[in-house]
Coordinates of C-alpha atoms and ligand atoms in Angstrom, one line a residue:
M1 CA -17.9 -28.7 -14.1
M2 CA -18.6 -27.3 -10.7
V3 CA -16.6 -24.2 -9.7
A4 CA -15.0 -26.3 -6.9
A5 CA -13.6 -28.8 -9.3
L6 CA -12.2 -26.0 -11.5
V7 CA -10.5 -24.5 -8.4
A8 CA -8.8 -27.8 -7.7
R9 CA -7.5 -28.0 -11.3
L10 CA -6.3 -24.4 -11.2
R11 CA -4.5 -25.2 -7.9
A12 CA -2.8 -28.1 -9.6
T13 CA -1.8 -25.8 -12.5
L14 CA -0.7 -22.7 -10.6
G15 CA 0.5 -24.2 -7.3
E16 CA -0.4 -23.0 -3.8
S17 CA 1.1 -19.5 -4.3
G18 CA -0.7 -19.1 -7.6
L19 CA -4.3 -19.3 -6.3
L20 CA -6.1 -17.5 -3.5
T21 CA -9.3 -18.8 -2.1
E22 CA -9.4 -17.6 1.5
P23 CA -12.0 -14.9 2.0
G24 CA -9.5 -12.5 3.6
D25 CA -7.1 -13.0 0.7
I26 CA -9.6 -12.5 -2.1
A27 CA -11.5 -9.6 -0.5
P28 CA -9.2 -6.8 -1.9
F29 CA -9.8 -8.2 -5.4
S30 CA -13.6 -8.2 -5.0
T31 CA -14.2 -4.5 -4.5
D32 CA -13.2 -1.4 -6.4
W33 CA -11.2 1.7 -5.5
R34 CA -14.3 3.9 -5.2
G35 CA -16.1 1.3 -3.0
L36 CA -19.1 1.3 -5.3
Y37 CA -19.2 -2.4 -5.9
R38 CA -18.7 -5.4 -3.6
G39 CA -18.3 -8.7 -5.5
R40 CA -17.2 -12.2 -4.4
A41 CA -14.7 -14.1 -6.5
A42 CA -14.7 -17.9 -6.5
A43 CA -10.9 -17.6 -6.4
V44 CA -8.1 -15.3 -7.5
A45 CA -5.7 -16.9 -10.0
R46 CA -2.2 -15.5 -9.9
P47 CA -0.4 -16.8 -13.0
A48 CA 3.3 -16.1 -13.3
S49 CA 3.7 -16.5 -17.0
T50 CA 1.8 -16.3 -20.3
A51 CA 1.7 -20.1 -20.4
E52 CA 0.2 -20.3 -17.0
L53 CA -2.4 -17.6 -17.8
A54 CA -3.3 -19.3 -21.0
E55 CA -3.8 -22.6 -19.2
T56 CA -5.9 -20.9 -16.6
V57 CA -8.2 -19.4 -19.2
R58 CA -8.4 -22.7 -21.1
L59 CA -9.5 -24.5 -18.0
C60 CA -12.1 -21.8 -17.2
A61 CA -13.4 -22.0 -20.7
E62 CA -13.7 -25.7 -20.5
A63 CA -15.6 -25.4 -17.3
G64 CA -17.8 -22.6 -18.6
V65 CA -16.7 -20.3 -15.7
P66 CA -16.3 -16.6 -16.4
V67 CA -12.9 -14.8 -15.9
V68 CA -12.4 -11.2 -14.7
P69 CA -9.0 -9.8 -15.7
Q70 CA -7.6 -7.5 -13.1
G71 CA -4.6 -5.2 -13.1
G72 CA -4.1 -2.6 -10.3
N73 CA -7.8 -2.5 -9.6
T74 CA -7.9 1.3 -9.9
S75 CA -10.9 1.4 -12.3
M76 CA -13.2 4.3 -11.7
V77 CA -16.1 2.4 -13.3
G78 CA -16.0 -1.0 -11.4
G79 CA -14.4 -2.6 -14.5
A80 CA -12.4 -5.2 -12.6
V81 CA -14.9 -6.3 -10.0
P82 CA -16.3 -9.8 -10.1
A83 CA -20.0 -10.6 -9.7
G84 CA -21.4 -11.0 -6.2
D85 CA -22.5 -14.7 -6.5
G86 CA -19.0 -16.3 -6.4
S87 CA -19.4 -17.6 -10.0
E88 CA -16.4 -15.9 -11.5
I89 CA -12.6 -16.3 -11.2
V90 CA -10.5 -13.1 -11.0
V91 CA -7.2 -13.4 -12.8
T92 CA -4.6 -10.9 -11.5
L93 CA -1.6 -10.0 -13.7
A94 CA 0.4 -8.8 -10.7
R95 CA 3.0 -11.6 -10.9
M96 CA 3.7 -11.0 -14.5
N97 CA 5.8 -7.9 -13.9
R98 CA 9.0 -8.1 -15.8
V99 CA 10.4 -5.4 -18.1
R100 CA 11.4 -7.6 -21.0
G101 CA 13.5 -5.1 -22.9
I102 CA 14.1 -1.4 -23.9
D103 CA 15.6 -0.2 -27.1
A104 CA 16.6 3.5 -27.0
I105 CA 17.2 3.6 -30.8
D106 CA 13.8 2.0 -31.7
L107 CA 12.4 4.1 -28.8
S108 CA 10.4 1.1 -27.6
I109 CA 9.9 -0.8 -24.4
T110 CA 8.6 -4.4 -24.0
L111 CA 6.7 -5.0 -20.8
E112 CA 4.7 -7.7 -19.1
A113 CA 1.1 -6.6 -18.3
G114 CA 1.6 -6.6 -14.6
V115 CA 4.3 -4.0 -14.6
T116 CA 3.0 -0.8 -12.9
L117 CA 2.9 2.3 -15.0
K118 CA 5.3 4.0 -12.6
A119 CA 7.8 1.1 -12.9
A120 CA 7.5 1.3 -16.6
Q121 CA 8.2 5.1 -16.5
D122 CA 11.2 4.5 -14.3
A123 CA 12.6 1.9 -16.6
A124 CA 12.2 4.2 -19.5
A125 CA 13.9 7.1 -17.6
E126 CA 16.9 4.9 -16.7
A127 CA 17.4 4.3 -20.5
G128 CA 17.3 8.1 -21.1
C129 CA 13.8 8.0 -22.5
L130 CA 10.2 9.1 -21.5
L131 CA 7.1 6.9 -21.5
P132 CA 4.7 9.7 -22.1
L133 CA 1.7 8.4 -20.2
S134 CA 0.9 9.8 -16.8
I135 CA -2.1 9.3 -14.5
A136 CA -2.6 9.9 -10.8
A137 CA -3.0 6.1 -10.2
E138 CA 0.3 5.3 -12.0
G139 CA 1.9 3.8 -8.8
T140 CA -0.7 1.1 -8.8
A141 CA -2.3 0.8 -12.3
Q142 CA -0.6 -1.8 -14.5
I143 CA 0.3 -1.7 -18.2
G144 CA -2.4 -4.4 -18.9
G145 CA -5.1 -2.3 -17.2
V146 CA -3.9 1.0 -18.7
L147 CA -4.1 -0.6 -22.2
A148 CA -7.4 -2.4 -21.5
T149 CA -8.9 0.9 -20.6
N150 CA -7.1 3.0 -23.2
A151 CA -6.0 5.4 -20.3
G152 CA -5.6 9.0 -21.0
G153 CA -4.3 11.2 -18.3
N154 CA -2.1 14.3 -18.2
N155 CA 0.0 13.9 -21.4
T156 CA -2.8 13.2 -23.9
V157 CA -2.7 16.8 -25.1
R158 CA 0.8 16.1 -26.4
Y159 CA 1.1 12.4 -27.0
G160 CA -2.4 11.0 -27.3
N161 CA -3.9 8.2 -25.2
A162 CA -2.5 4.7 -24.4
R163 CA -3.8 3.6 -27.7
D164 CA -1.4 6.0 -29.5
L165 CA 1.6 4.4 -27.8
V166 CA 1.0 0.7 -28.6
L167 CA 3.2 -0.9 -31.2
G168 CA 2.6 -4.6 -30.2
L169 CA 0.6 -6.8 -27.9
E170 CA 0.5 -10.4 -26.6
V171 CA -3.0 -11.5 -25.7
V172 CA -4.6 -14.7 -24.3
L173 CA -7.9 -15.2 -26.1
A174 CA -11.1 -16.5 -24.6
D175 CA -10.3 -20.2 -25.5
G176 CA -6.9 -20.0 -23.9
S177 CA -4.9 -19.7 -27.2
V178 CA -2.2 -17.1 -27.3
W179 CA -1.8 -14.3 -30.0
N180 CA 1.8 -13.1 -30.0
G181 CA 1.7 -9.7 -31.7
L182 CA 4.7 -8.3 -29.9
R183 CA 6.0 -6.5 -32.9
R184 CA 7.8 -3.1 -32.6
L185 CA 7.3 -1.9 -36.1
R186 CA 6.3 1.7 -36.9
K187 CA 4.6 0.6 -40.1
D188 CA 2.7 -2.7 -40.5
N189 CA -0.3 -2.8 -42.7
T190 CA -1.1 -6.5 -42.7
G191 CA -4.8 -6.9 -42.4
Y192 CA -7.0 -5.8 -39.5
C193 CA -5.2 -4.0 -36.7
L194 CA -5.9 -6.5 -33.9
R195 CA -4.0 -4.7 -31.2
Q196 CA -6.2 -1.7 -31.4
L197 CA -9.2 -4.0 -30.9
F198 CA -7.9 -5.1 -27.6
V199 CA -6.9 -1.7 -26.4
G200 CA -9.9 -0.1 -24.7
S201 CA -11.9 -3.4 -24.7
E202 CA -11.8 -3.5 -20.8
G203 CA -11.0 -7.2 -20.5
T204 CA -14.0 -8.3 -22.6
L205 CA -12.2 -9.6 -25.7
G206 CA -8.9 -11.0 -24.4
I207 CA -6.4 -10.8 -21.6
I208 CA -3.3 -8.6 -22.4
T209 CA -0.2 -10.4 -21.1
A210 CA 2.6 -8.2 -22.6
A211 CA 3.0 -5.1 -24.8
V212 CA 5.5 -3.0 -26.8
L213 CA 5.0 0.7 -26.2
K214 CA 6.5 3.7 -27.9
L215 CA 9.0 5.9 -26.0
V216 CA 10.2 9.4 -26.7
P217 CA 13.5 11.1 -25.9
R218 CA 13.5 12.4 -22.3
P219 CA 13.0 16.1 -21.9
V220 CA 16.0 18.1 -20.8
E221 CA 14.0 21.2 -19.9
T222 CA 10.8 21.1 -17.9
E223 CA 8.8 24.0 -16.5
V224 CA 5.7 23.8 -14.3
A225 CA 3.5 26.7 -13.3
L226 CA 0.4 26.9 -11.2
C227 CA -1.9 29.8 -12.2
A228 CA -4.8 31.4 -10.5
V229 CA -7.4 32.2 -13.2
P230 CA -10.6 34.2 -13.0
S231 CA -12.8 31.8 -15.0
P232 CA -12.8 28.6 -17.1
E233 CA -12.9 30.9 -20.2
A234 CA -9.7 32.6 -19.1
A235 CA -8.1 29.2 -18.5
L236 CA -9.0 28.2 -22.1
R237 CA -7.5 31.5 -23.4
L238 CA -4.2 30.7 -21.5
F239 CA -4.1 27.2 -23.0
T240 CA -4.7 28.6 -26.5
R241 CA -1.9 31.2 -26.0
L242 CA 0.6 28.5 -24.9
H243 CA -0.5 25.9 -27.4
R244 CA -0.4 28.2 -30.4
A245 CA 3.1 29.5 -29.5
D246 CA 4.6 26.0 -29.3
P247 CA 2.2 22.9 -29.4
A248 CA 5.2 20.5 -29.1
S249 CA 6.2 21.9 -25.7
V250 CA 2.8 21.7 -24.0
Q251 CA 3.2 18.5 -22.0
A252 CA 0.1 19.0 -19.8
F253 CA -2.6 21.6 -19.3
E254 CA -4.9 20.9 -16.4
Y255 CA -7.9 22.8 -15.0
M256 CA -9.0 22.7 -11.4
A257 CA -11.9 24.4 -9.7
G258 CA -11.5 26.1 -6.3
T259 CA -13.8 23.5 -4.7
G260 CA -11.5 20.5 -5.5
M261 CA -8.4 22.5 -4.6
G262 CA -10.0 23.3 -1.2
F263 CA -10.6 19.6 -0.6
V264 CA -6.9 18.8 -1.4
L265 CA -5.7 21.6 1.0
R266 CA -8.0 20.3 3.7
H267 CA -7.5 16.5 3.4
I268 CA -4.0 15.9 2.0
P269 CA -1.1 16.1 4.4
G270 CA 1.6 18.4 3.2
A271 CA -0.5 20.1 0.5
V272 CA 0.2 23.8 0.4
L273 CA -1.1 26.4 -2.0
P274 CA 1.9 28.3 -3.3
L275 CA -0.1 31.4 -4.3
A276 CA -0.9 34.5 -2.3
A277 CA -4.7 33.6 -2.0
P278 CA -7.1 31.0 -3.0
S279 CA -8.8 31.4 -6.4
P280 CA -12.1 30.1 -7.8
H281 CA -10.2 28.5 -10.7
Y282 CA -6.7 27.2 -11.4
A283 CA -4.6 26.1 -14.4
L284 CA -1.6 23.8 -14.1
V285 CA 0.8 24.2 -17.0
E286 CA 3.7 21.8 -17.8
L287 CA 6.1 22.7 -20.7
A288 CA 8.9 20.3 -21.7
T289 CA 11.3 19.7 -24.5
P290 CA 14.1 17.4 -25.4
R291 CA 15.9 20.3 -27.1
A292 CA 18.8 21.7 -25.0
G293 CA 18.8 25.5 -24.7
A294 CA 15.3 25.9 -25.9
G295 CA 14.6 28.7 -23.5
L296 CA 11.3 27.3 -22.1
R297 CA 11.5 29.3 -18.9
A298 CA 11.7 32.6 -20.7
A299 CA 8.9 31.6 -23.1
L300 CA 6.7 30.6 -20.2
E301 CA 7.4 33.7 -18.2
A302 CA 6.6 35.9 -21.3
A303 CA 3.3 34.0 -21.9
L304 CA 2.3 34.4 -18.2
E305 CA 3.1 38.1 -18.2
A306 CA 1.0 38.6 -21.3
A307 CA -1.8 36.6 -19.8
L308 CA -1.6 38.7 -16.6
E309 CA -1.9 41.9 -18.6
A310 CA -4.9 40.5 -20.5
D311 CA -6.5 39.6 -17.1
D312 CA -6.5 35.9 -18.0
I313 CA -4.5 35.1 -14.9
T314 CA -4.5 36.9 -11.6
D315 CA -1.4 35.2 -10.0
A316 CA 1.1 32.5 -10.9
V317 CA 4.0 30.7 -9.6
V318 CA 6.7 28.9 -11.7
A319 CA 8.4 26.0 -9.9
E320 CA 12.1 26.6 -9.1
S321 CA 13.1 23.0 -8.5
G322 CA 12.1 19.4 -9.0
A323 CA 10.7 19.4 -5.5
Q324 CA 8.5 22.4 -6.3
R325 CA 7.3 20.9 -9.5
A326 CA 6.3 17.7 -7.6
A327 CA 4.5 19.8 -4.9
I328 CA 2.5 21.6 -7.6
W329 CA 1.6 18.3 -9.3
K330 CA 0.6 16.9 -6.0
L331 CA -2.2 19.5 -5.7
R332 CA -3.6 18.1 -9.0
E333 CA -2.9 14.4 -8.5
E334 CA -4.5 14.2 -5.1
H335 CA -7.9 15.5 -6.3
A336 CA -9.5 12.1 -6.6
E337 CA -8.2 11.0 -3.2
A338 CA -9.2 14.3 -1.5
Q339 CA -12.7 14.1 -3.0
K340 CA -13.0 10.6 -1.6
R341 CA -12.1 11.7 1.9
E342 CA -14.6 14.6 1.7
G343 CA -17.5 12.2 1.2
A344 CA -19.5 10.4 -1.5
S345 CA -19.0 11.5 -5.1
I346 CA -20.7 11.0 -8.5
K347 CA -18.2 11.1 -11.3
N348 CA -18.7 12.2 -14.9
D349 CA -15.6 11.5 -16.9
V350 CA -16.7 13.5 -19.9
S351 CA -15.1 15.0 -23.0
V352 CA -16.2 17.8 -25.3
P353 CA -14.4 19.7 -28.0
V354 CA -11.7 21.8 -26.2
S355 CA -13.4 25.0 -27.2
R356 CA -16.5 24.0 -25.3
V357 CA -15.0 23.1 -22.0
P358 CA -16.1 26.5 -20.4
D359 CA -19.7 26.0 -21.6
L360 CA -19.7 22.5 -20.2
I361 CA -18.5 23.6 -16.8
R362 CA -21.1 26.5 -16.6
R363 CA -24.1 24.6 -17.9
A364 CA -23.5 21.4 -16.0
S365 CA -22.9 23.3 -12.7
A366 CA -26.2 25.1 -13.2
A367 CA -28.1 22.0 -14.1
C368 CA -26.8 20.0 -11.1
A369 CA -27.5 22.9 -8.7
A370 CA -31.1 23.0 -10.0
L371 CA -31.5 19.2 -9.5
M372 CA -30.1 19.1 -6.0
P373 CA -29.6 22.2 -3.8
G374 CA -26.3 22.1 -1.9
I375 CA -24.6 19.7 -4.4
R376 CA -20.9 20.6 -4.8
P377 CA -19.5 20.5 -8.4
V378 CA -15.8 19.6 -8.5
P379 CA -14.9 20.0 -12.2
F380 CA -11.2 19.4 -12.9
G381 CA -9.0 17.6 -15.3
H382 CA -7.4 17.5 -18.7
M383 CA -8.6 20.8 -20.2
G384 CA -6.0 20.7 -23.0
D385 CA -7.6 17.6 -24.5
G386 CA -11.2 18.5 -23.6
N387 CA -11.6 15.9 -20.9
I388 CA -13.2 17.3 -17.7
H389 CA -13.9 15.2 -14.6
F390 CA -17.2 16.9 -13.9
N391 CA -17.4 15.3 -10.5
L392 CA -20.0 16.1 -7.9
E393 CA -19.6 16.0 -4.1
Q394 CA -22.6 15.2 -1.9
P395 CA -24.3 18.1 -0.1
V396 CA -22.7 18.4 3.4
D397 CA -25.9 17.6 5.2
M398 CA -27.0 14.7 3.0
H399 CA -26.6 11.0 3.7
A400 CA -24.0 9.4 1.3
A401 CA -26.4 6.6 0.3
D402 CA -29.2 9.1 -0.5
F403 CA -26.9 11.0 -2.7
L404 CA -25.5 8.0 -4.5
A405 CA -29.1 6.7 -5.1
R406 CA -29.5 9.6 -7.5
D407 CA -26.4 8.9 -9.5
H408 CA -28.2 8.0 -12.8
E409 CA -30.4 11.1 -12.6
I410 CA -27.4 13.3 -12.1
M411 CA -25.2 11.5 -14.6
D412 CA -28.0 11.7 -17.2
A413 CA -28.5 15.5 -16.6
V414 CA -24.8 16.1 -17.2
G415 CA -24.9 13.7 -20.1
E416 CA -27.6 15.6 -21.8
I417 CA -25.5 18.8 -21.8
V418 CA -22.4 16.8 -23.0
R419 CA -24.5 15.4 -25.9
D420 CA -25.6 18.9 -26.8
L421 CA -21.9 19.9 -26.9
D422 CA -21.0 17.0 -29.2
G423 CA -19.1 15.2 -26.4
S424 CA -18.7 11.7 -24.9
F425 CA -19.9 10.2 -21.7
S426 CA -16.7 8.4 -21.1
A427 CA -13.5 10.1 -22.0
E428 CA -10.8 7.9 -20.4
H429 CA -12.2 5.7 -17.6
G430 CA -14.2 3.4 -19.8
V431 CA -17.6 1.9 -19.4
G432 CA -17.0 -0.9 -16.9
K433 CA -19.9 -2.0 -14.8
L434 CA -21.1 1.5 -14.1
K435 CA -22.1 2.8 -17.5
P436 CA -23.2 0.0 -19.9
Y437 CA -26.8 1.3 -19.4
M438 CA -25.7 4.4 -21.3
M439 CA -24.5 2.5 -24.4
P440 CA -27.8 2.2 -26.3
L441 CA -28.5 5.9 -26.1
W442 CA -24.9 7.0 -27.0
R443 CA -23.7 4.2 -29.2
G444 CA -26.9 2.5 -30.3
G445 CA -27.8 1.2 -33.7
A446 CA -25.1 0.0 -36.1
E447 CA -22.2 0.9 -33.8
L448 CA -23.4 -1.1 -30.8
E449 CA -24.5 -4.0 -33.1
A450 CA -20.9 -4.1 -34.6
M451 CA -19.5 -4.2 -31.1
R452 CA -21.8 -7.1 -30.2
R453 CA -20.6 -9.0 -33.3
I454 CA -17.0 -8.4 -32.4
K455 CA -17.7 -9.7 -28.9
L456 CA -19.4 -12.8 -30.2
A457 CA -16.6 -13.5 -32.6
L458 CA -13.9 -13.3 -30.0
D459 CA -15.7 -14.6 -26.9
P460 CA -18.6 -16.7 -28.2
S461 CA -19.5 -18.0 -24.8
G462 CA -19.4 -14.6 -23.1
L463 CA -16.9 -15.7 -20.5
L464 CA -14.5 -12.7 -20.5
N465 CA -15.5 -10.0 -18.0
P466 CA -19.3 -10.5 -18.3
G467 CA -21.6 -7.5 -17.5
K468 CA -19.0 -4.9 -18.5
V469 CA -19.0 -2.5 -21.4
L470 CA -21.9 -4.0 -23.4
P471 CA -25.5 -3.7 -21.9
Ligands
LIG1 P1 -8.0 -2.4 -13.4 O1 -8.7 -1.4 -12.6 O2 -7.5 -3.6 -12.7 O3 -8.9 -2.9 -14.6 C1 -9.5 -1.9 -15.5 C2 -10.2 -2.7 -16.6 O4 -9.2 -3.3 -17.5 C3 -11.1 -3.8 -16.2 O5 -12.1 -3.9 -17.1 C4 -10.2 -5.0 -16.2 O6 -11.0 -6.2 -16.4 C5 -9.4 -4.7 -17.4 N1 -8.0 -5.3 -17.4 C6 -7.1 -5.1 -16.4 N2 -5.9 -5.7 -16.8 C7 -6.2 -6.3 -17.9 C8 -5.4 -7.1 -18.8 N3 -4.1 -7.4 -18.5 N4 -5.9 -7.6 -20.0 C9 -7.2 -7.3 -20.3 N5 -8.0 -6.5 -19.5 C10 -7.5 -6.1 -18.3 N6 -7.6 6.9 -15.8 C11 -7.2 7.7 -16.8 O7 -7.4 7.3 -17.9 N7 -6.7 8.9 -16.6 C12 -6.4 9.4 -15.4 O8 -5.9 10.5 -15.2 C13 -6.8 8.6 -14.2 N8 -6.6 9.0 -13.0 C14 -6.9 8.2 -11.9 C15 -6.6 8.6 -10.6 C16 -6.9 7.8 -9.6 C17 -6.6 8.3 -8.2 C18 -7.6 6.6 -9.8 C19 -7.9 5.7 -8.6 C20 -7.9 6.1 -11.0 C21 -7.5 7.0 -12.1 N9 -7.8 6.5 -13.4 C22 -7.4 7.3 -14.5 C23 -8.5 5.3 -13.7 C24 -7.6 4.0 -13.7 O9 -6.4 4.3 -13.0 C25 -7.3 3.6 -15.2 O10 -8.5 3.2 -15.8 C26 -6.2 2.6 -15.3 O11 -5.9 2.5 -16.7 C27 -6.7 1.2 -14.8 O12 -5.5 0.4 -14.7 P2 -5.6 -0.9 -13.6 O13 -4.3 -1.6 -13.9 O14 -5.8 -0.4 -12.3 O15 -6.8 -1.7 -14.2
LIG2 C1 -7.8 12.2 -12.5 O1 -7.5 12.6 -13.6 O2 -7.3 12.6 -11.5 C2 -8.9 11.1 -12.4 O3 -9.2 10.6 -13.7 C3 -10.0 11.6 -11.7 C4 -11.3 11.4 -11.2 O4 -12.3 11.2 -12.0 O5 -11.6 11.4 -10.0
LIG3 ZN1 -8.3 12.0 -15.5

């Protein structure tokens, strides 16, 4: 069937408001947040229910037309962008955005895939709970996208990744059939764990339409501190000091280099450094507990004092209010946006064992400087779980296109060091369209072959998000 005939059938199924075909309407769905890829969707389907989505996928399968699932379109690896030849249909989950239920005793929340992560957090908070998943894109990223990428973010150090929070899923399969696995059981050993297969599959195995996620009790004490630290090694020692004292209270431990902080202060309106002077390195600490009277503030101050005496920090500020906590977090959360405003960047979302983070930062900085004089390393990220965004900003006097043309060379140089440190080339952003070329080197042999067989079993015609993840 021609794509045009399929579009007519989709319009009949979804109605006028359920299908976008005008170039101006589909353009935002055809490019990515970083502006690395410009695709062209044949149409954008906007189903409002699981039944409509299933019928959409069934019609596409019948016509042999590929489908690209899209959530908030905040992928850092071009994962939700359609091909450039108008041969693919984008399916956005945006209209499937209902919170179906919350149970504060089971500590679970049932959500449709198009609920934004922020809306899900707010719903949990209203019920006196915490959805312990936090990323800078949470206002836009959706539950389906967050699960499809197995997002990590700021709270992985304490609660794990998105994968660790999933109790149940509802998924539309490649032929349009629906798997309803919306169970909220803490124990369920009944064959292969299908839900974990779909988590992190980046839209290549099925389309997530709803999920049951774990919640935790909402913290009653939260403390946030921004510390100036003399080196990545000192930041790691500060983390170890806090984590050993009480691992259950370390909600986040983020590292930032002075370069990235400089970009935030320069480009983000209202960003102010609450310390006496800029530092070459910073650590952001968040401690939290649901235990009333736990004395977190005193514990944090004692730890910071000891760190100051040991020369592991040179200055620190502890937030005195919710507004100050938010202002400190803003300095961290705006890193990606500030980097974008500064110019072109090459991102390495890598992970290494936590103990090796300082080695990674030093060795990768030296390697990149040797490859390209004037390149500006912007390492920052989730030090407490070993995930550093070893991002690189273009030299000030270089053309953005010339810089980006060398992305593989630079990513591979960083990758070589990451391999040597027993790390991964994608910690939390996934593989998407940007990195499938790395898969044979990093996951080749039996592992990649097993992934190919899984893909073939669940999507034999290769219609779900082609060109992503697998080379
Ligand atoms: P999209 O970008 O729309 O899609 C991502 C992938 O999932 C694509 O392959 C898409 O096809 C697939 N997909 C989307 N919805 C579905 C569905 N319902 N079913 C099946 N497949 C689907 N990521 C982190 O992990 N940690 C961070 O700290 C973090 N910080 C970020 C900060 C900024 C400023 C930005 C722009 C991005 C950040 N990201 C981070 C990356 C991004 O936000 C995450 O990957 C997020 O999980 C993507 O969600 P989304 O809804 O935008 O998905
Ligand atoms: C973040 O943690 O802010 C993002 O994952 C960052 C990025 O790679 O730019
Ligand atoms: Zn991140």
